[in-house]
mmCIF file of C-alpha atoms and ligand atoms in Angstrom:
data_model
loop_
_atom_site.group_PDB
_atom_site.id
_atom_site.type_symbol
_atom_site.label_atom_id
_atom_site.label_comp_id
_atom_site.label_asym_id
_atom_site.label_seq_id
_atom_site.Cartn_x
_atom_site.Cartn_y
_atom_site.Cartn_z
ATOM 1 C CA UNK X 1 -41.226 24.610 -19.943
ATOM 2 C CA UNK X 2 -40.972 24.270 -16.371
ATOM 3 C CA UNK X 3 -37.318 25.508 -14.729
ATOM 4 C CA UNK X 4 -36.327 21.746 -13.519
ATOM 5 C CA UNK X 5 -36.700 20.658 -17.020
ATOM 6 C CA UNK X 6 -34.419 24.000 -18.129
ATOM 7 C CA UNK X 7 -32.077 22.735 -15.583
ATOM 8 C CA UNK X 8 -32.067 19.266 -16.559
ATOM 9 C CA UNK X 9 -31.275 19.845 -20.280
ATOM 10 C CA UNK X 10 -28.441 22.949 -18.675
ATOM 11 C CA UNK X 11 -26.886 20.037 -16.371
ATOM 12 C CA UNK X 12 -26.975 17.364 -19.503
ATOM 13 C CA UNK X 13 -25.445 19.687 -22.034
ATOM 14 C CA UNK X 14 -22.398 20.910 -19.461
ATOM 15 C CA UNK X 15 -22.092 16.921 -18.468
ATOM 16 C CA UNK X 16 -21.977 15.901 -22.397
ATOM 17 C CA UNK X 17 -19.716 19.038 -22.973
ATOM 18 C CA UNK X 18 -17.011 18.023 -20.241
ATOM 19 C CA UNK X 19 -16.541 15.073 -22.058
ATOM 20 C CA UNK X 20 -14.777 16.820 -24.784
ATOM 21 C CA UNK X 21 -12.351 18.879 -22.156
ATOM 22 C CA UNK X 22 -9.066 18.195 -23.808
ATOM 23 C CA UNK X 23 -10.113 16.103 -27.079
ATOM 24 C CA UNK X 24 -7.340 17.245 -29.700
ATOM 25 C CA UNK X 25 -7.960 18.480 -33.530
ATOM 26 C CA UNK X 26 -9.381 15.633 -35.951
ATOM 27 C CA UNK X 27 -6.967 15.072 -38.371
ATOM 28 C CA UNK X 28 -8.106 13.883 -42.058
ATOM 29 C CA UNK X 29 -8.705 9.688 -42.629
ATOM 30 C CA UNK X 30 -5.239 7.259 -42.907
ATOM 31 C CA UNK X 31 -5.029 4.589 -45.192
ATOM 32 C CA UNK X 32 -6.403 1.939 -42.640
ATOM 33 C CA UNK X 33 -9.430 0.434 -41.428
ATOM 34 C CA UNK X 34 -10.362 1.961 -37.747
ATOM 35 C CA UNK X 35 -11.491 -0.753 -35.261
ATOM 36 C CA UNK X 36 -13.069 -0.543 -31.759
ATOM 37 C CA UNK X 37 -12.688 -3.417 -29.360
ATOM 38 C CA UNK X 38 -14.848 -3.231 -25.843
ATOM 39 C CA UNK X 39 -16.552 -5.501 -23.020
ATOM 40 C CA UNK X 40 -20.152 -6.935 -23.840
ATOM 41 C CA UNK X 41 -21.649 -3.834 -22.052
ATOM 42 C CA UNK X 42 -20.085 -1.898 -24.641
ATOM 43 C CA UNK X 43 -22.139 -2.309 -28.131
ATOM 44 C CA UNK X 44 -23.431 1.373 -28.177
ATOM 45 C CA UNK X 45 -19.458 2.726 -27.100
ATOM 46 C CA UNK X 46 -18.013 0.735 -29.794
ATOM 47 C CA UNK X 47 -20.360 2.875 -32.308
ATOM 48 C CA UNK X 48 -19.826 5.905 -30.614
ATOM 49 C CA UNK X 49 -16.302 5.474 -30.632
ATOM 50 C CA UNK X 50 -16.466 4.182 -34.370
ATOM 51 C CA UNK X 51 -18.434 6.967 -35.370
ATOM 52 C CA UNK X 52 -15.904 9.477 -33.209
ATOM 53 C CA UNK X 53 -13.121 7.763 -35.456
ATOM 54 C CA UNK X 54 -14.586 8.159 -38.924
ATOM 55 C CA UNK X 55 -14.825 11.705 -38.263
ATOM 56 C CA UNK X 56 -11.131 11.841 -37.759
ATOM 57 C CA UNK X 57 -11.622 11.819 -33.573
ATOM 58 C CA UNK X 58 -8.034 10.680 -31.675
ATOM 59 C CA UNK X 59 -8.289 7.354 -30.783
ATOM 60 C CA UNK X 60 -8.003 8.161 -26.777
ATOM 61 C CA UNK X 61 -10.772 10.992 -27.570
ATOM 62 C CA UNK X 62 -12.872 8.387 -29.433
ATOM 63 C CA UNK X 63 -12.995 5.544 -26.968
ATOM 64 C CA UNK X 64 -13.622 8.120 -23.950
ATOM 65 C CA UNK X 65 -16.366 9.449 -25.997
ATOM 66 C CA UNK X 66 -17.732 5.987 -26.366
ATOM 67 C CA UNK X 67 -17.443 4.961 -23.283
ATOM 68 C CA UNK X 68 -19.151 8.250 -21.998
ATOM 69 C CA UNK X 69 -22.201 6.502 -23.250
ATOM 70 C CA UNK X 70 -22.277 4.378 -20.536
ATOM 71 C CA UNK X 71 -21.116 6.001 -18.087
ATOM 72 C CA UNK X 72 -24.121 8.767 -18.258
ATOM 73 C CA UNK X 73 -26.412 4.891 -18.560
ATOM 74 C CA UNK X 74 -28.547 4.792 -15.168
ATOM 75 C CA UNK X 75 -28.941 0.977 -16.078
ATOM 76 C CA UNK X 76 -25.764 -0.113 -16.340
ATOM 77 C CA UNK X 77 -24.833 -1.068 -12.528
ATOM 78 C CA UNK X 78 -21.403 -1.294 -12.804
ATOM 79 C CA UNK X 79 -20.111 2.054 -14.661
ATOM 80 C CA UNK X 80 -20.786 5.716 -13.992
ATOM 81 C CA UNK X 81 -24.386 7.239 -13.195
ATOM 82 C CA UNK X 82 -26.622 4.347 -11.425
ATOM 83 C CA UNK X 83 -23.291 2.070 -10.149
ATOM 84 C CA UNK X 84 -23.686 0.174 -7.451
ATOM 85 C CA UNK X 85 -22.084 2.177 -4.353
ATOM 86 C CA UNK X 86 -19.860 1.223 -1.564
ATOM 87 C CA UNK X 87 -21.164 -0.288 1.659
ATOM 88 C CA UNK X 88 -21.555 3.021 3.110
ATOM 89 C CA UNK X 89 -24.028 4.405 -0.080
ATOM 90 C CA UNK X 90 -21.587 6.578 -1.600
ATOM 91 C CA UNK X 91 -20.641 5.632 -5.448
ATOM 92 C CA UNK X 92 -17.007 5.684 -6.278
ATOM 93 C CA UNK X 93 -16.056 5.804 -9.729
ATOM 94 C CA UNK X 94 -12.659 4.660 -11.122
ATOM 95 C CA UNK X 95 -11.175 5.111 -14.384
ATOM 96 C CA UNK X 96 -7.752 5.224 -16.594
ATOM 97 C CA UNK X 97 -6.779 6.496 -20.363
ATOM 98 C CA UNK X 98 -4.047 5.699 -22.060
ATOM 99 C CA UNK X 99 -2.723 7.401 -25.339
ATOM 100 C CA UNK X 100 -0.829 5.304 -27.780
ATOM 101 C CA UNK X 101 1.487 8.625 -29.619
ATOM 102 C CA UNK X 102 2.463 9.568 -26.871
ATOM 103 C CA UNK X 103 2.708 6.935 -24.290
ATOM 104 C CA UNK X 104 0.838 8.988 -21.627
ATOM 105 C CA UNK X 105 -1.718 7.784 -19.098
ATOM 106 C CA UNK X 106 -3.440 9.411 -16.442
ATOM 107 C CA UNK X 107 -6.416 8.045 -13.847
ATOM 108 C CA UNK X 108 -8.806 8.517 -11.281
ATOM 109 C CA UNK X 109 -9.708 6.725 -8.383
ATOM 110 C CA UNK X 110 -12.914 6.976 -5.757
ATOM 111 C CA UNK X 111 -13.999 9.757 -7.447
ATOM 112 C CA UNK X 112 -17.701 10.818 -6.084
ATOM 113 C CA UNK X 113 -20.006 12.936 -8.057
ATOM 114 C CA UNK X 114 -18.626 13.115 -11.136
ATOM 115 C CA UNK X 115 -20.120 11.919 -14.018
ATOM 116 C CA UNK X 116 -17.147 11.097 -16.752
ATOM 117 C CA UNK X 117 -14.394 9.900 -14.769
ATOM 118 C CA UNK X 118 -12.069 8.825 -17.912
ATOM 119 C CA UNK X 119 -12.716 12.455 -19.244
ATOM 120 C CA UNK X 120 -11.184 13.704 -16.300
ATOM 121 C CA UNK X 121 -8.395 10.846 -16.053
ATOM 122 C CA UNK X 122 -7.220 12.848 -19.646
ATOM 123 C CA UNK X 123 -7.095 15.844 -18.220
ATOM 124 C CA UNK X 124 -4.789 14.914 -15.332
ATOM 125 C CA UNK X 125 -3.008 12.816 -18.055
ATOM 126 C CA UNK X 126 -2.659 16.254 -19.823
ATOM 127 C CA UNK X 127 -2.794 19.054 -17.248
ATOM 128 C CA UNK X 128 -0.641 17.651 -14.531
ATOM 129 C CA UNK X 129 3.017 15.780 -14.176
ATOM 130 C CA UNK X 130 0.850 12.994 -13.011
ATOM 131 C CA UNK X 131 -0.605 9.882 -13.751
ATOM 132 C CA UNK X 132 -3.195 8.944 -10.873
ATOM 133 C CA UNK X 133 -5.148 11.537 -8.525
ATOM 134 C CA UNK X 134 -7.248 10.043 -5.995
ATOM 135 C CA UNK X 135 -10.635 10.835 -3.678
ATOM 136 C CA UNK X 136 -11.083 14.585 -2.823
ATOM 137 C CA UNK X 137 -8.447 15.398 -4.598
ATOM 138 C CA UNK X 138 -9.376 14.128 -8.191
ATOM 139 C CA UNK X 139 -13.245 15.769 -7.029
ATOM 140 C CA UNK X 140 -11.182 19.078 -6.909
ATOM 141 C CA UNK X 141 -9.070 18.780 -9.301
ATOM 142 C CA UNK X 142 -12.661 17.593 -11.655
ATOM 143 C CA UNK X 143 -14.070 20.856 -10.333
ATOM 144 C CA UNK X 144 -11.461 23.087 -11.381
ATOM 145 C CA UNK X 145 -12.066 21.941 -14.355
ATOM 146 C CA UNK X 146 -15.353 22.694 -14.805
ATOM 147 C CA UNK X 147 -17.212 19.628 -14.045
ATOM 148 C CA UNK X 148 -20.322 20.069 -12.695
ATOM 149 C CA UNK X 149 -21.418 17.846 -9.470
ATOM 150 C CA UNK X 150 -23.616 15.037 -10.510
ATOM 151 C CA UNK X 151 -25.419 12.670 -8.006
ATOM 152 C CA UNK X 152 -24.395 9.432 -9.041
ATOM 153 C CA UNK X 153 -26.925 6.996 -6.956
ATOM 154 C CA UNK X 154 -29.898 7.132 -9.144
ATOM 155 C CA UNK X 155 -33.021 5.395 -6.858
ATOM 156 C CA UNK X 156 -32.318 1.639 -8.130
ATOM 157 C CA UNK X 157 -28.916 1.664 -7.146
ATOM 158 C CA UNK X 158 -30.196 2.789 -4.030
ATOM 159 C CA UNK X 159 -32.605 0.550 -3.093
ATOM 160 C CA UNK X 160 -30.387 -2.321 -4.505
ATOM 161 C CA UNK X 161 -28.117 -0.865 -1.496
ATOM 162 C CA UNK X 162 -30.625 -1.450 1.003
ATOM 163 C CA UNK X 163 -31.505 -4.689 0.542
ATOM 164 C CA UNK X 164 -28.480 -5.701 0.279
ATOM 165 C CA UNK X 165 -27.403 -3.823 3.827
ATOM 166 C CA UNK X 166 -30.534 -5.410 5.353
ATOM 167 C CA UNK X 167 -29.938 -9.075 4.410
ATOM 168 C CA UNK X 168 -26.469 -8.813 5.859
ATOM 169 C CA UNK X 169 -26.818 -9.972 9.622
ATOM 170 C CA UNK X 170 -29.582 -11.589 11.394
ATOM 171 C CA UNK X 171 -27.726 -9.979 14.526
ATOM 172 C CA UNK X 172 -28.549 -6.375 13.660
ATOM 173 C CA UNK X 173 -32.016 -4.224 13.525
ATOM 174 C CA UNK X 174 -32.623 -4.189 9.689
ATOM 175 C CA UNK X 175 -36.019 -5.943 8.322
ATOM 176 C CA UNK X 176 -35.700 -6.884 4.921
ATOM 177 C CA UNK X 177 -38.894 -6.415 3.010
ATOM 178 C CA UNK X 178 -40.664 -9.904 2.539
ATOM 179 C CA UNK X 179 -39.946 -11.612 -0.919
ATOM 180 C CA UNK X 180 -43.267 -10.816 -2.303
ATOM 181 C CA UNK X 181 -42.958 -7.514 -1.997
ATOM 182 C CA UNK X 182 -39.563 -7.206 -3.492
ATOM 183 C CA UNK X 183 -39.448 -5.027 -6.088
ATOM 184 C CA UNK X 184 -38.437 -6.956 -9.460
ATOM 185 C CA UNK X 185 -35.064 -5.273 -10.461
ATOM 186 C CA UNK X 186 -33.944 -6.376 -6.244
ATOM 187 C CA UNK X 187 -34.848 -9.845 -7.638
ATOM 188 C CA UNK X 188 -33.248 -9.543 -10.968
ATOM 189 C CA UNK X 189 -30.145 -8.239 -9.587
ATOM 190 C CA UNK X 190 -29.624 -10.697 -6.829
ATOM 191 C CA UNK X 191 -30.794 -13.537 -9.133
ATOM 192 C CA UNK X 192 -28.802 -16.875 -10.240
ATOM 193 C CA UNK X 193 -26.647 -14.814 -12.179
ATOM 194 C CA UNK X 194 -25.290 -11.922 -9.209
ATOM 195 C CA UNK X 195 -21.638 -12.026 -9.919
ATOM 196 C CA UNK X 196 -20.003 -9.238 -7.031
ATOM 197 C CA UNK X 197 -17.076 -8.037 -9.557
ATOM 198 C CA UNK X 198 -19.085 -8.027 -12.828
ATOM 199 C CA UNK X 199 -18.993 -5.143 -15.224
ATOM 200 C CA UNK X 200 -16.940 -3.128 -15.804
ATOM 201 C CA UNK X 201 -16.027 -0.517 -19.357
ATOM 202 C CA UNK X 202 -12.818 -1.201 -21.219
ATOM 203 C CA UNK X 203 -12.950 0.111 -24.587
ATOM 204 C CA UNK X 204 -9.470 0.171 -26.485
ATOM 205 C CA UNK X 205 -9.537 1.955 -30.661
ATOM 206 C CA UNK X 206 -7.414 1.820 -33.800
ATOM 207 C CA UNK X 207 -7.753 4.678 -36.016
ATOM 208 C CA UNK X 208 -7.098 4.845 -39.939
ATOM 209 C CA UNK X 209 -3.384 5.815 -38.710
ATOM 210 C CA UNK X 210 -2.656 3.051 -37.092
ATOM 211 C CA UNK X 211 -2.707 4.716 -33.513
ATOM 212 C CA UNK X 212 -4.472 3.405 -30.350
ATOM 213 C CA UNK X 213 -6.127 5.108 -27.280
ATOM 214 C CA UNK X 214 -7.880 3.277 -24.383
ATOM 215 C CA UNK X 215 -9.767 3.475 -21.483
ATOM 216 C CA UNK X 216 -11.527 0.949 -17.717
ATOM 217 C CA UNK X 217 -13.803 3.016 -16.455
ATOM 218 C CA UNK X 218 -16.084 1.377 -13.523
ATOM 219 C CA UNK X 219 -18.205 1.984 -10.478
ATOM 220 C CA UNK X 220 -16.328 -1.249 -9.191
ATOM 221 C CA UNK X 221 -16.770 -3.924 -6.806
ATOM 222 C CA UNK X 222 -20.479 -4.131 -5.493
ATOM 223 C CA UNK X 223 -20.968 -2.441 -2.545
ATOM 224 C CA UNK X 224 -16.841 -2.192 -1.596
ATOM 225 C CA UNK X 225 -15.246 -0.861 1.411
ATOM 226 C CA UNK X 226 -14.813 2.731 0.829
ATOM 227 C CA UNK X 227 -11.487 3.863 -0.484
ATOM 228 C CA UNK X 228 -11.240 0.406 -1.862
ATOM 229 C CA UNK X 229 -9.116 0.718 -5.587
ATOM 230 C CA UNK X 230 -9.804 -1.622 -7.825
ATOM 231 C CA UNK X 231 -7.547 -2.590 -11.247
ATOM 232 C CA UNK X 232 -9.107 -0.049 -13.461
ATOM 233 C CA UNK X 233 -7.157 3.199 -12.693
ATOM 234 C CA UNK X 234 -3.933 1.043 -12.427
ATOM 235 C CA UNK X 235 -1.926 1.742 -15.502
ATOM 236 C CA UNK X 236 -0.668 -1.615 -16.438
ATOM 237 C CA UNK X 237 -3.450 -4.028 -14.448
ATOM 238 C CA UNK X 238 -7.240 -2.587 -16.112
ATOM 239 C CA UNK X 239 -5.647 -1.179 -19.444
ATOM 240 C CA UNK X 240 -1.983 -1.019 -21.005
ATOM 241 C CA UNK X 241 -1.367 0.116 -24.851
ATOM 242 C CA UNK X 242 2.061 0.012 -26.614
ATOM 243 C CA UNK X 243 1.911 2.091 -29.704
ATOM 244 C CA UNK X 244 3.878 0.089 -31.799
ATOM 245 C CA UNK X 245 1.706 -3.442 -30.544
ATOM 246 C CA UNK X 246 -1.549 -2.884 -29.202
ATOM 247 C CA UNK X 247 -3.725 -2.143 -26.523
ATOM 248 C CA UNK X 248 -5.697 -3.814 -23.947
ATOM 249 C CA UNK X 249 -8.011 -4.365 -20.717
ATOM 250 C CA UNK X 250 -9.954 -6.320 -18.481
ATOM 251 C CA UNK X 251 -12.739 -6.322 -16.618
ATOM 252 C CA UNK X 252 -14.068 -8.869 -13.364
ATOM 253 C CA UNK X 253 -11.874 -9.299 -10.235
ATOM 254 C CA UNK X 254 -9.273 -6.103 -10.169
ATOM 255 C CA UNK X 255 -7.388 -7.934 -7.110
ATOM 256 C CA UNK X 256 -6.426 -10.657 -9.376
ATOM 257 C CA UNK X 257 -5.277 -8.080 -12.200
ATOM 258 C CA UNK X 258 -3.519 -5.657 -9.808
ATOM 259 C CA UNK X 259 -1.918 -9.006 -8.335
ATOM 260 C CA UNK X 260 -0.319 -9.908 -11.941
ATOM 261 C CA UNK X 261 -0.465 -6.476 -13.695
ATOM 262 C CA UNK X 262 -2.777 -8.341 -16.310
ATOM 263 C CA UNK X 263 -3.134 -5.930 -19.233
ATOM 264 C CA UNK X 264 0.833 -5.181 -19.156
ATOM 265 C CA UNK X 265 1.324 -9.328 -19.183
ATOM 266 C CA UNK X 266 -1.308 -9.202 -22.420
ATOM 267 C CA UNK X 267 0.958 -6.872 -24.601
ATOM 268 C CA UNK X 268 4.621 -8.347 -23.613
ATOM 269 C CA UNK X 269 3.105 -11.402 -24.918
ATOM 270 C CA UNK X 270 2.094 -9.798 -28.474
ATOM 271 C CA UNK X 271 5.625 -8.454 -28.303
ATOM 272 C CA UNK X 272 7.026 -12.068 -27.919
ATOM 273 C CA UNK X 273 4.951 -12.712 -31.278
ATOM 274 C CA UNK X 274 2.072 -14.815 -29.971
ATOM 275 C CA UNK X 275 -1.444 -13.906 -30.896
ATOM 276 C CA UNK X 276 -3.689 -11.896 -29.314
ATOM 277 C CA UNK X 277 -5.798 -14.696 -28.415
ATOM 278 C CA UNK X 278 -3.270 -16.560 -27.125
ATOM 279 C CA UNK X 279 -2.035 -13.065 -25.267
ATOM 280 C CA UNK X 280 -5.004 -12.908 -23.371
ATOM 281 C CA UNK X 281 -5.358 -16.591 -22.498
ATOM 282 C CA UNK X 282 -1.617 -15.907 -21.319
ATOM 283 C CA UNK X 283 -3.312 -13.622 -18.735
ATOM 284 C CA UNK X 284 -5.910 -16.044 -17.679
ATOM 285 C CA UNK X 285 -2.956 -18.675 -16.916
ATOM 286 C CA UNK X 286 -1.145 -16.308 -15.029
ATOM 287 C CA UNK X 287 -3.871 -15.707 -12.698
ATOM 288 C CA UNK X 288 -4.476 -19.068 -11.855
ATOM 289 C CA UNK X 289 -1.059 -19.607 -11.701
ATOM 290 C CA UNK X 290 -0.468 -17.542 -8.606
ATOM 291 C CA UNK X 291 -4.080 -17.539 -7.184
ATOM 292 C CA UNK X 292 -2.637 -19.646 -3.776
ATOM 293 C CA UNK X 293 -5.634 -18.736 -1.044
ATOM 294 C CA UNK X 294 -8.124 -21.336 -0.623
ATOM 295 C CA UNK X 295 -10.997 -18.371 -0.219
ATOM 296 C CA UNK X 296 -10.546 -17.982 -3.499
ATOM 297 C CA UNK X 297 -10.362 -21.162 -4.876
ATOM 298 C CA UNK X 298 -13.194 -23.769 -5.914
ATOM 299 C CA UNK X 299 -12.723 -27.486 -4.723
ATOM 300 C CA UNK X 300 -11.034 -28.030 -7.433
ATOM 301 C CA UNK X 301 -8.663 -25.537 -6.880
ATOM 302 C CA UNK X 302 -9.416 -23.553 -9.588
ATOM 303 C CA UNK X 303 -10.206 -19.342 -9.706
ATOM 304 C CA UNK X 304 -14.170 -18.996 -7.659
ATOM 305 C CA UNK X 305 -13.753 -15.566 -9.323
ATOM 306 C CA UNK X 306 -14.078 -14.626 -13.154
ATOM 307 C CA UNK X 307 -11.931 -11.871 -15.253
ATOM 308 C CA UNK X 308 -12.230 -11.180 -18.719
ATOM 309 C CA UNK X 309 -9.511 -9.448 -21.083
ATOM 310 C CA UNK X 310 -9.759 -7.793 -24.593
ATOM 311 C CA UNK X 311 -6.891 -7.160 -26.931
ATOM 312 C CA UNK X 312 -6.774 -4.926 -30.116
ATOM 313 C CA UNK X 313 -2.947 -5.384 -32.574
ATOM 314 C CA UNK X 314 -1.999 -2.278 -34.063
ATOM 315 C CA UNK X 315 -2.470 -4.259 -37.171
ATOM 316 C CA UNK X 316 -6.528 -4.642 -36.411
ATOM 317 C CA UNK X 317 -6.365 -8.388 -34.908
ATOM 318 C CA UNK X 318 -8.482 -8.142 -31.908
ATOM 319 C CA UNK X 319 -9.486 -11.088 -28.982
ATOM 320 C CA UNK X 320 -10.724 -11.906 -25.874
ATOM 321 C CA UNK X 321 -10.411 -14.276 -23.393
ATOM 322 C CA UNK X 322 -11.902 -14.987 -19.854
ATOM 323 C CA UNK X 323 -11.546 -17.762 -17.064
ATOM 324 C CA UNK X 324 -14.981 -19.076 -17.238
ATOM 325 C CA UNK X 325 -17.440 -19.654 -20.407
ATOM 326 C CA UNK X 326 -19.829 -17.493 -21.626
ATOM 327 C CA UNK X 327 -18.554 -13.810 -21.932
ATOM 328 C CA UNK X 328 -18.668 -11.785 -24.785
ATOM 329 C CA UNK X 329 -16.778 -8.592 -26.337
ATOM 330 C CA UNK X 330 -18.219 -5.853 -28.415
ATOM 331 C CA UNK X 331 -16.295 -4.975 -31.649
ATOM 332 C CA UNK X 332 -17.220 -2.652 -34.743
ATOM 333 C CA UNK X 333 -14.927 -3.508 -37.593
ATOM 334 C CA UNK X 334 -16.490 0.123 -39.377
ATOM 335 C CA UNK X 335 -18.802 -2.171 -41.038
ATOM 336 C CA UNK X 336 -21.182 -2.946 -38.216
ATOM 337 C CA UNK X 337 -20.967 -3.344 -34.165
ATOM 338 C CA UNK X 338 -21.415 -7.050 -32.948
ATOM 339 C CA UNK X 339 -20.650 -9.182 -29.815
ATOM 340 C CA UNK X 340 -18.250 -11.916 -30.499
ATOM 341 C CA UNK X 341 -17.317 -14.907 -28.154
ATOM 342 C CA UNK X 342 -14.201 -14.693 -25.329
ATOM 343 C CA UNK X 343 -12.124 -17.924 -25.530
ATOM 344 C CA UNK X 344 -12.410 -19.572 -21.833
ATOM 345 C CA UNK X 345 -9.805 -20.992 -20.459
ATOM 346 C CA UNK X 346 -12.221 -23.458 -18.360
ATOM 347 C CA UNK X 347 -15.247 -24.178 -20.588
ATOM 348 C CA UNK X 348 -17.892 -24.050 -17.882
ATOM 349 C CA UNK X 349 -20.057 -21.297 -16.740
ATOM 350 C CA UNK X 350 -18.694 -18.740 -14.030
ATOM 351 C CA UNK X 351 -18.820 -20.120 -10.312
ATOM 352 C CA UNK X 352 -22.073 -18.999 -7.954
ATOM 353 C CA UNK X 353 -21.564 -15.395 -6.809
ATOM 354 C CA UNK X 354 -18.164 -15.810 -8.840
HETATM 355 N N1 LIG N 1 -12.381 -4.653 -12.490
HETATM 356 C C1 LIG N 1 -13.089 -3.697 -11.770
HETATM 357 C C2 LIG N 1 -12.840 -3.698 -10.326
HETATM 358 O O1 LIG N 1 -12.395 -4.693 -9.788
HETATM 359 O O2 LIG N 1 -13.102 -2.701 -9.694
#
């Protein structure tokens, strides 16, 4: 076998192996029904993370573990390995755990070349008096815990890049290449459907103890300033758990969550006794509520942006909710993993380049 391949399989099996830095002891079944709640890019993390739970996995350890799936997923655009990077080329991962037992978080933010950035958000969770390291210092503080350095652009991501730097200005020296020679993932990507903030990872589990663990992990905005910090990482605005409640997240526009602390609003409303669905459409309100700037309104002064939120009870109930029709949320109930309908609060499809 040649040495790259040797290599390869070496860099795969520390990457996959860094993802368990920190997971605690299984513990033998409860006496309840596990459930894993995540965004519609999350089918195969919801039966990782099931799978993880059955075997007696935390719930924190199980969802990272699921959501490690697609993080390590060169075609997902919006998570991990093969996000879409800032405008300078550089990927910047962001990403948050929270751990219902003990009421502990910890995150990462612009985080480059690293290829599990909730695995490492538990470690500073666990290693460190912290809850959020940032840039170089989260890359060091990855490092020193044996992480290895992963190059996160993969070649579509790239060239997704490009085009989009050359089709920015007519007034600078970039030639885009002509439309019949674009290649068709450029056309894909860029189609009717481009939506800047979609994607996204939140992926929040139940075990058989009644215990919940989450995580947002994301490559975030499209193509962002760099440095720019999106809701993920934000304890309280991309994920928020209370043990005794329940546990959520969101995914779309993180200036609208960070603006309202979204996930936070989502589980003080199970703890005035309303539903989960109605939690999360609680969240949707809110963010119309106080979206004031024009920019970001359509003409009829509603959102020109979506978000989407997910909600688990600690008695199994799950929902979700978004602004606009049309999204979807993975769940696996332990019987089988399916995507089920968000409740919009506006039934109409997402805005343009929402
Ligand atoms: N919700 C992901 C982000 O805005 O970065």
């Amino acid at each position: 076998m040649p040495p790259s391949i040797h290599r390869r399989q070496f860099l795969a099996a520390t990457a996959s192996a860094s993802v368990l830095l920190g997971a605690a002891p299984r513990r033998p079944p409860g006496p309840g029904q596990p459930i894993v709640i995540a965004s519609a890019n999350g089918l195969r993390c919801v039966e990782e993370a099931m799978r993880q739970l059955q075997n007696g996995a935390d719930p924190l350890d199980a969802a990272i573990a699921g959501v490690a799936i697609v993080e390590a997923d060169p075609s997902d655009h919006t998570v991990g390995l093969g996000g879409i990077p800032n405008e300078d080329g550089v990927v910047e991962l962001d990403a948050a755990v929270m751990h219902g037992p003990t009421h502990s978080g910890g995150a990462v933010a612009a985080l480059r070349n690293i290829l599990h950035p909730a695995a490492v958000a538990r470690l500073v969770m666990q290693r460190t008096d912290h809850c959020l390291l940032v840039g170089d210092g989260a890359y060091r503080f990855a490092k020193m815990h044996g992480f290895p350095d992963t190059n996160l652009l993969t070649d579509e991501a790239r060239q997704i890049w490009l085009y989009w730097k050359e089709t920015q200005s007519r007034n600078d020296d970039r030639i885009p290449p002509p439309p019949d020679q674009l290649p068709p993932f450029i056309k894909a990507f860029f189609g009717p459907n481009y939506i800047r903030e979609h994607g996204t990872i939140h992926c929040s589990a139940l075990d058989s103890h009644g215990d919940l663990g989450c995580t947002t992990t994301t490559s975030g905005l499209f193509f962002k300033i760099p440095g720019r910090v999106g809701d993920s990482p934000i304890l309280g605005a991309g994920l928020w758990l209370d043990n005794q409640l329940g546990s959520a997240g969101s995914t779309g526009r993180g200036e609208a969550n960070l603006l309202n602390l979204s996930s936070h609003t989502i589980i003080e409303a199970l703890r005035q006794g309303k539903h989960p669905q109605d939690a999360t459409l609680e969240a949707c309100r809110r963010i119309v509520a106080t979206n004031h700037l024009k920019r970001l309104q359509d003409p009829k002064g509603r959102p020109n942006f979506d978000v989407r939120f997910y909600c688990l009870t600690k008695d199994g109930r799950f929902a979700g909710s978004s602004l606009w029709a049309g999204a979807k949320m993975a769940v696996h109930d332990g019987h089988s993993a399916r995507l089920v309908d968000c409740a919009p609060l506006f039934d109409e499809p997402p805005p343009p380049d929402a």
